[in-house]
PDB file of C-alpha atoms in Angstrom:
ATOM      1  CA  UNK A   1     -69.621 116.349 -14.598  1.00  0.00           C
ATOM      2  CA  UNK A   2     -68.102 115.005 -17.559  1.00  0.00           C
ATOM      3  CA  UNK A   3     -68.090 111.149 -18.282  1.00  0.00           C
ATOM      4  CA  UNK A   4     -65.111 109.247 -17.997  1.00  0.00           C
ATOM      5  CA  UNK A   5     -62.927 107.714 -21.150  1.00  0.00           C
ATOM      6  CA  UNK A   6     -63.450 104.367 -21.993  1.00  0.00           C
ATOM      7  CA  UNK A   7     -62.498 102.021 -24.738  1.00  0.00           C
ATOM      8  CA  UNK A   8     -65.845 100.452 -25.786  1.00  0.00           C
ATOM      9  CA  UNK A   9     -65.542  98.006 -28.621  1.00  0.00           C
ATOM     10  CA  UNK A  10     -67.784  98.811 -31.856  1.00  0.00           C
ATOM     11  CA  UNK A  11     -68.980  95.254 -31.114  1.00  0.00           C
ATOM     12  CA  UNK A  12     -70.529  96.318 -27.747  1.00  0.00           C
ATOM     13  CA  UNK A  13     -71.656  99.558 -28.537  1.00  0.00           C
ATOM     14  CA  UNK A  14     -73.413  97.352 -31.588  1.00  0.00           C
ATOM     15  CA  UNK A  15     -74.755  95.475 -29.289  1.00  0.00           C
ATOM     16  CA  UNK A  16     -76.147  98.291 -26.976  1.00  0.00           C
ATOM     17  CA  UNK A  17     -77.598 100.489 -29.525  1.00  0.00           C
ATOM     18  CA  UNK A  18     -79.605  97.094 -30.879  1.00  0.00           C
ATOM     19  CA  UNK A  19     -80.765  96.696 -27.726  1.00  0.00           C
ATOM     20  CA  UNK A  20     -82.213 100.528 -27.529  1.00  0.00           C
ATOM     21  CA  UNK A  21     -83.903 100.217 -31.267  1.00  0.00           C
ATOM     22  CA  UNK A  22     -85.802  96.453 -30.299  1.00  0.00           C
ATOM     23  CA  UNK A  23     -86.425  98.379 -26.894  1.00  0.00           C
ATOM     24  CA  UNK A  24     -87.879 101.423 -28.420  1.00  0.00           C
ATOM     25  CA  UNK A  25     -89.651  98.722 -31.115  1.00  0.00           C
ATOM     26  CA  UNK A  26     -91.557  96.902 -28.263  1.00  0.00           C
ATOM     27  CA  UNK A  27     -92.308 100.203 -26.985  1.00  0.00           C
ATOM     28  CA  UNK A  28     -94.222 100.817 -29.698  1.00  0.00           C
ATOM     29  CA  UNK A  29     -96.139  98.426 -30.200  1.00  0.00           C
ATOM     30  CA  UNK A  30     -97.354  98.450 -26.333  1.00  0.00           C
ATOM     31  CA  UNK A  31     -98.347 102.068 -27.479  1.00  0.00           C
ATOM     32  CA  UNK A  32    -100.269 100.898 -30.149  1.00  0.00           C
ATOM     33  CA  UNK A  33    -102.050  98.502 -28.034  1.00  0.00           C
ATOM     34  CA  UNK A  34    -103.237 101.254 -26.106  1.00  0.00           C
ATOM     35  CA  UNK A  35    -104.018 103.387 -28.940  1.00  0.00           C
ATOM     36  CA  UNK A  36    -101.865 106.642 -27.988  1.00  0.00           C
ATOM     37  CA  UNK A  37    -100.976 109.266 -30.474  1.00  0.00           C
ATOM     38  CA  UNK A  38     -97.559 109.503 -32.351  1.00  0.00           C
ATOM     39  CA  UNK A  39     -96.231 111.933 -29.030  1.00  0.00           C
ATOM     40  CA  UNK A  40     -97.168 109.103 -27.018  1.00  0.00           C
ATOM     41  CA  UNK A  41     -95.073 106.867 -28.790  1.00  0.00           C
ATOM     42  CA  UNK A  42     -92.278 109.017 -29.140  1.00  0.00           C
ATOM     43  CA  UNK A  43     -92.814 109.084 -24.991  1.00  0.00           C
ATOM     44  CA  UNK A  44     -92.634 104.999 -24.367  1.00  0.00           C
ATOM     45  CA  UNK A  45     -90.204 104.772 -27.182  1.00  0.00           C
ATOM     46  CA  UNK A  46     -87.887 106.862 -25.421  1.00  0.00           C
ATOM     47  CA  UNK A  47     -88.348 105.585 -21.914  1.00  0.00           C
ATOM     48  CA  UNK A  48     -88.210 101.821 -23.215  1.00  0.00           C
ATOM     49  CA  UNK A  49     -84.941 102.812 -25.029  1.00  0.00           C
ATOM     50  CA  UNK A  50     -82.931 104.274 -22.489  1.00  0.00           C
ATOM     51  CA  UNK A  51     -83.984 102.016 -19.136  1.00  0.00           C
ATOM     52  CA  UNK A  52     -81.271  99.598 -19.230  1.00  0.00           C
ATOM     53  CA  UNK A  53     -78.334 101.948 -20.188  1.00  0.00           C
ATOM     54  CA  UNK A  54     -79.417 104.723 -17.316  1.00  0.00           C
ATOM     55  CA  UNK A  55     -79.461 101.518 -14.664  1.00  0.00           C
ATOM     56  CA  UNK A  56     -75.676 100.375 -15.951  1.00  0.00           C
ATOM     57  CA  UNK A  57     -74.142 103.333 -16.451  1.00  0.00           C
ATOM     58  CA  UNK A  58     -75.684 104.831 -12.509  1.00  0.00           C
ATOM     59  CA  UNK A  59     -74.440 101.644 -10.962  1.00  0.00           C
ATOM     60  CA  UNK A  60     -70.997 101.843 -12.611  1.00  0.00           C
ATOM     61  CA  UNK A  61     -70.807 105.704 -10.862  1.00  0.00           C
ATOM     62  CA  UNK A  62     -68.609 106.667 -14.146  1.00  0.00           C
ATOM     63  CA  UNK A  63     -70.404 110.179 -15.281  1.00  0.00           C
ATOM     64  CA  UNK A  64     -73.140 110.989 -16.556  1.00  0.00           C
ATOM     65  CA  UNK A  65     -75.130 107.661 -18.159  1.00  0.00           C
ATOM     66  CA  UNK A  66     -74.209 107.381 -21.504  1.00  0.00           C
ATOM     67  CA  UNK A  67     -77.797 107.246 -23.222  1.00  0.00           C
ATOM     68  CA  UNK A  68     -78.336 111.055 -22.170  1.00  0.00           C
ATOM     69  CA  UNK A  69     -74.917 111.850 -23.741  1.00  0.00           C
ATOM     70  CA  UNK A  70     -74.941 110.038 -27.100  1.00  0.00           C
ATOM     71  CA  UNK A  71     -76.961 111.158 -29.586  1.00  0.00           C
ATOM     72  CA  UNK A  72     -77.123 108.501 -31.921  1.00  0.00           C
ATOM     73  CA  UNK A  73     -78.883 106.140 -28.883  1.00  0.00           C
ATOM     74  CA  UNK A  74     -81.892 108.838 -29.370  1.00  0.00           C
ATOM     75  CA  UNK A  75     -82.164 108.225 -33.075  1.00  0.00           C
ATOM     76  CA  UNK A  76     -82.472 104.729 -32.405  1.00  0.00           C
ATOM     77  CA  UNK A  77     -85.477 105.073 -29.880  1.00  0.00           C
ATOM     78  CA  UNK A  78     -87.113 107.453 -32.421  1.00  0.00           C
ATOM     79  CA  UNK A  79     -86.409 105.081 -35.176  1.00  0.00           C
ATOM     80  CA  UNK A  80     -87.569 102.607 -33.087  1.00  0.00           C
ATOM     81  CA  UNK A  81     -90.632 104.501 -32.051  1.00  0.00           C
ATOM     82  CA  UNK A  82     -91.306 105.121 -36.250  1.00  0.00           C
ATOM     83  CA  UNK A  83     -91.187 101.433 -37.284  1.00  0.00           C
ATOM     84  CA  UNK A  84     -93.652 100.661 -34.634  1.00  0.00           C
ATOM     85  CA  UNK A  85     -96.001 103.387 -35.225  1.00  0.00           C
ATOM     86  CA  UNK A  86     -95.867 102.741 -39.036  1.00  0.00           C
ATOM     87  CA  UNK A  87     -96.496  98.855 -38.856  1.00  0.00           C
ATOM     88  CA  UNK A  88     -98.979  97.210 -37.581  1.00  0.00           C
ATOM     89  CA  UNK A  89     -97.543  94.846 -35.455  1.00  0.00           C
ATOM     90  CA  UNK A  90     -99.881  92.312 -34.180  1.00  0.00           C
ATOM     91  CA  UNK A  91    -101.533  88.643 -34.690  1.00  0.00           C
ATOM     92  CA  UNK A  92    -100.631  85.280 -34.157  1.00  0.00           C
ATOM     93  CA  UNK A  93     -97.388  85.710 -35.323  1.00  0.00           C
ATOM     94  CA  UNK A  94     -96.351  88.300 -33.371  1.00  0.00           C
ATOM     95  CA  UNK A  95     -97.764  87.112 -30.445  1.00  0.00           C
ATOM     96  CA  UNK A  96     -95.184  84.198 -31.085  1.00  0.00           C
ATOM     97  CA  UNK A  97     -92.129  86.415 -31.889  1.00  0.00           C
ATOM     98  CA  UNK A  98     -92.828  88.257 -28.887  1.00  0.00           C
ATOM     99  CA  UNK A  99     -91.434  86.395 -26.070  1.00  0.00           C
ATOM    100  CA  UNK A 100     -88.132  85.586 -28.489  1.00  0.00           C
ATOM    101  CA  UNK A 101     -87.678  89.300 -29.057  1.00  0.00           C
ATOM    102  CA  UNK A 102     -88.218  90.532 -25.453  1.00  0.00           C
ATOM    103  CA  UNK A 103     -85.727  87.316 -24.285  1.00  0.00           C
ATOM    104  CA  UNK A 104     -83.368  88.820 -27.090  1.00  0.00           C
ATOM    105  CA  UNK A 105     -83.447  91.923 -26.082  1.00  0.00           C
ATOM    106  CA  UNK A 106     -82.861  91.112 -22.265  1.00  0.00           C
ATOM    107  CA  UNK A 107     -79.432  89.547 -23.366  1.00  0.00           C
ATOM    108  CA  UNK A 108     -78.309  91.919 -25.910  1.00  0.00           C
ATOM    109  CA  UNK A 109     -78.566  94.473 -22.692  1.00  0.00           C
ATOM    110  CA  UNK A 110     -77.348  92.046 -20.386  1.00  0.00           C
ATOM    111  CA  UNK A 111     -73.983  91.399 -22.794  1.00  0.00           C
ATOM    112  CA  UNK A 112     -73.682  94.800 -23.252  1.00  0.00           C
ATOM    113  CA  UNK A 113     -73.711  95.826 -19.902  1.00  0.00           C
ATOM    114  CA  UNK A 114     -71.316  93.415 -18.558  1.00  0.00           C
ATOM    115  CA  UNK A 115     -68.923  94.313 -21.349  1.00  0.00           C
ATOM    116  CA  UNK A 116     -69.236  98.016 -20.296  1.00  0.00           C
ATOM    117  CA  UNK A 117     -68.285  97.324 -16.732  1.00  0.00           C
ATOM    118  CA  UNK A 118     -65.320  95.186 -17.642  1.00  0.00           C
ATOM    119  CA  UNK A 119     -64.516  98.017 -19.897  1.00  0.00           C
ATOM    120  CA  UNK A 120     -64.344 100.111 -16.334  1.00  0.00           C
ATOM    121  CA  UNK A 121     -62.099  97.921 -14.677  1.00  0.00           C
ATOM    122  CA  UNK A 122     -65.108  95.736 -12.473  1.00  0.00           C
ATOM    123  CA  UNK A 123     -63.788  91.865 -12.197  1.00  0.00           C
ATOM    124  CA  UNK A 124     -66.032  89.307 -13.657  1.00  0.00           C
ATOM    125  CA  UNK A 125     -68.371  88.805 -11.085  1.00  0.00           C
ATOM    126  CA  UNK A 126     -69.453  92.417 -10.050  1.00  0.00           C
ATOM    127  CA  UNK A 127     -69.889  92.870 -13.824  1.00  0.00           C
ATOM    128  CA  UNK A 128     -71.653  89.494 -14.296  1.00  0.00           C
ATOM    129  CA  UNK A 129     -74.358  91.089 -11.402  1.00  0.00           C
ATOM    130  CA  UNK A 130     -74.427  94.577 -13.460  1.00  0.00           C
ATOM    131  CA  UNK A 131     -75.651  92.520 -16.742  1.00  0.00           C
ATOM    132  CA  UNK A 132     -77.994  90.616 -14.747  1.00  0.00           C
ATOM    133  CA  UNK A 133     -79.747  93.836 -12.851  1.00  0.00           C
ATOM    134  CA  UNK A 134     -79.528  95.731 -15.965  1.00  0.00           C
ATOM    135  CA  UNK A 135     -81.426  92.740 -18.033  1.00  0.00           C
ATOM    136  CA  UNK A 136     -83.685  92.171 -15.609  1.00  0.00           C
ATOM    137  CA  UNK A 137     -84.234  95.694 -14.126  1.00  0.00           C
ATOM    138  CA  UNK A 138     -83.589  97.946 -17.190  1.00  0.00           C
ATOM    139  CA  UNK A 139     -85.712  96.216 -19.343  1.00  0.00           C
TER     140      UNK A 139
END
């Protein structure tokens, strides 16, 4: 089944693909906390990154989801994945940034999936719901 043709803005897909690298990011460092090896965080990376765009693009019933077509959204996970393995995220300060990431990261999905589905042809209020269940959960 081949996915359907859509005009997505550079601006959303910017916004979507941020969304996959702080995803994949967070990821990683929950893999850290529980001290898994570099497959392991190549494993959450991956299934942190592509959560929200697999729930969208399956409730939009346009193709295949988008995440498992587009290369470039893997690279981002892995990338993702990298950073967190490399740096040692943790302390105070992170456990302040936290809560502003993970918040930020809920709306840059949310936006991104509600642009999609107007993108589609939804009216504003089924595509208002899609960025809400995709924020909430995709994440």
């Amino acid at each position: 089944m081949h996915t359907a043709q859509v005009d997505i803005s550079l601006f959303s897909q910017i916004i979507d693909l941020s969304g996959v690298l702080l995803a994949a990011l967070l990821g990683g460092v929950l893999a850290r906390a529980d001290k898994l090896d570099p497959v392991g965080f190549i494993v959450i990376a991956i299934a942190s990154g592509l959560g929200g765009g697999i729930v969208r693009d399956t409730l939009i019933q346009k193709g295949t989801p988008s995440h498992l077509l587009t290369p470039s959204t893997s690279c981002w996970r892995l990338w993702g994945a990298f950073v967190a393995y490399v740096l040692p995220i943790r302390g105070k300060l992170w456990d302040r940034v936290y809560p502003w990431l993970d918040a930020l990261l809920l709306g840059l999905w949310t936006a991104a999936s509600a642009d999609r589905a107007l993108a589609y042809g939804m009216d504003w209020m089924p595509a208002t719901l899609l960025g809400l269940i995709t924020g909430i959960g995709g994440a």
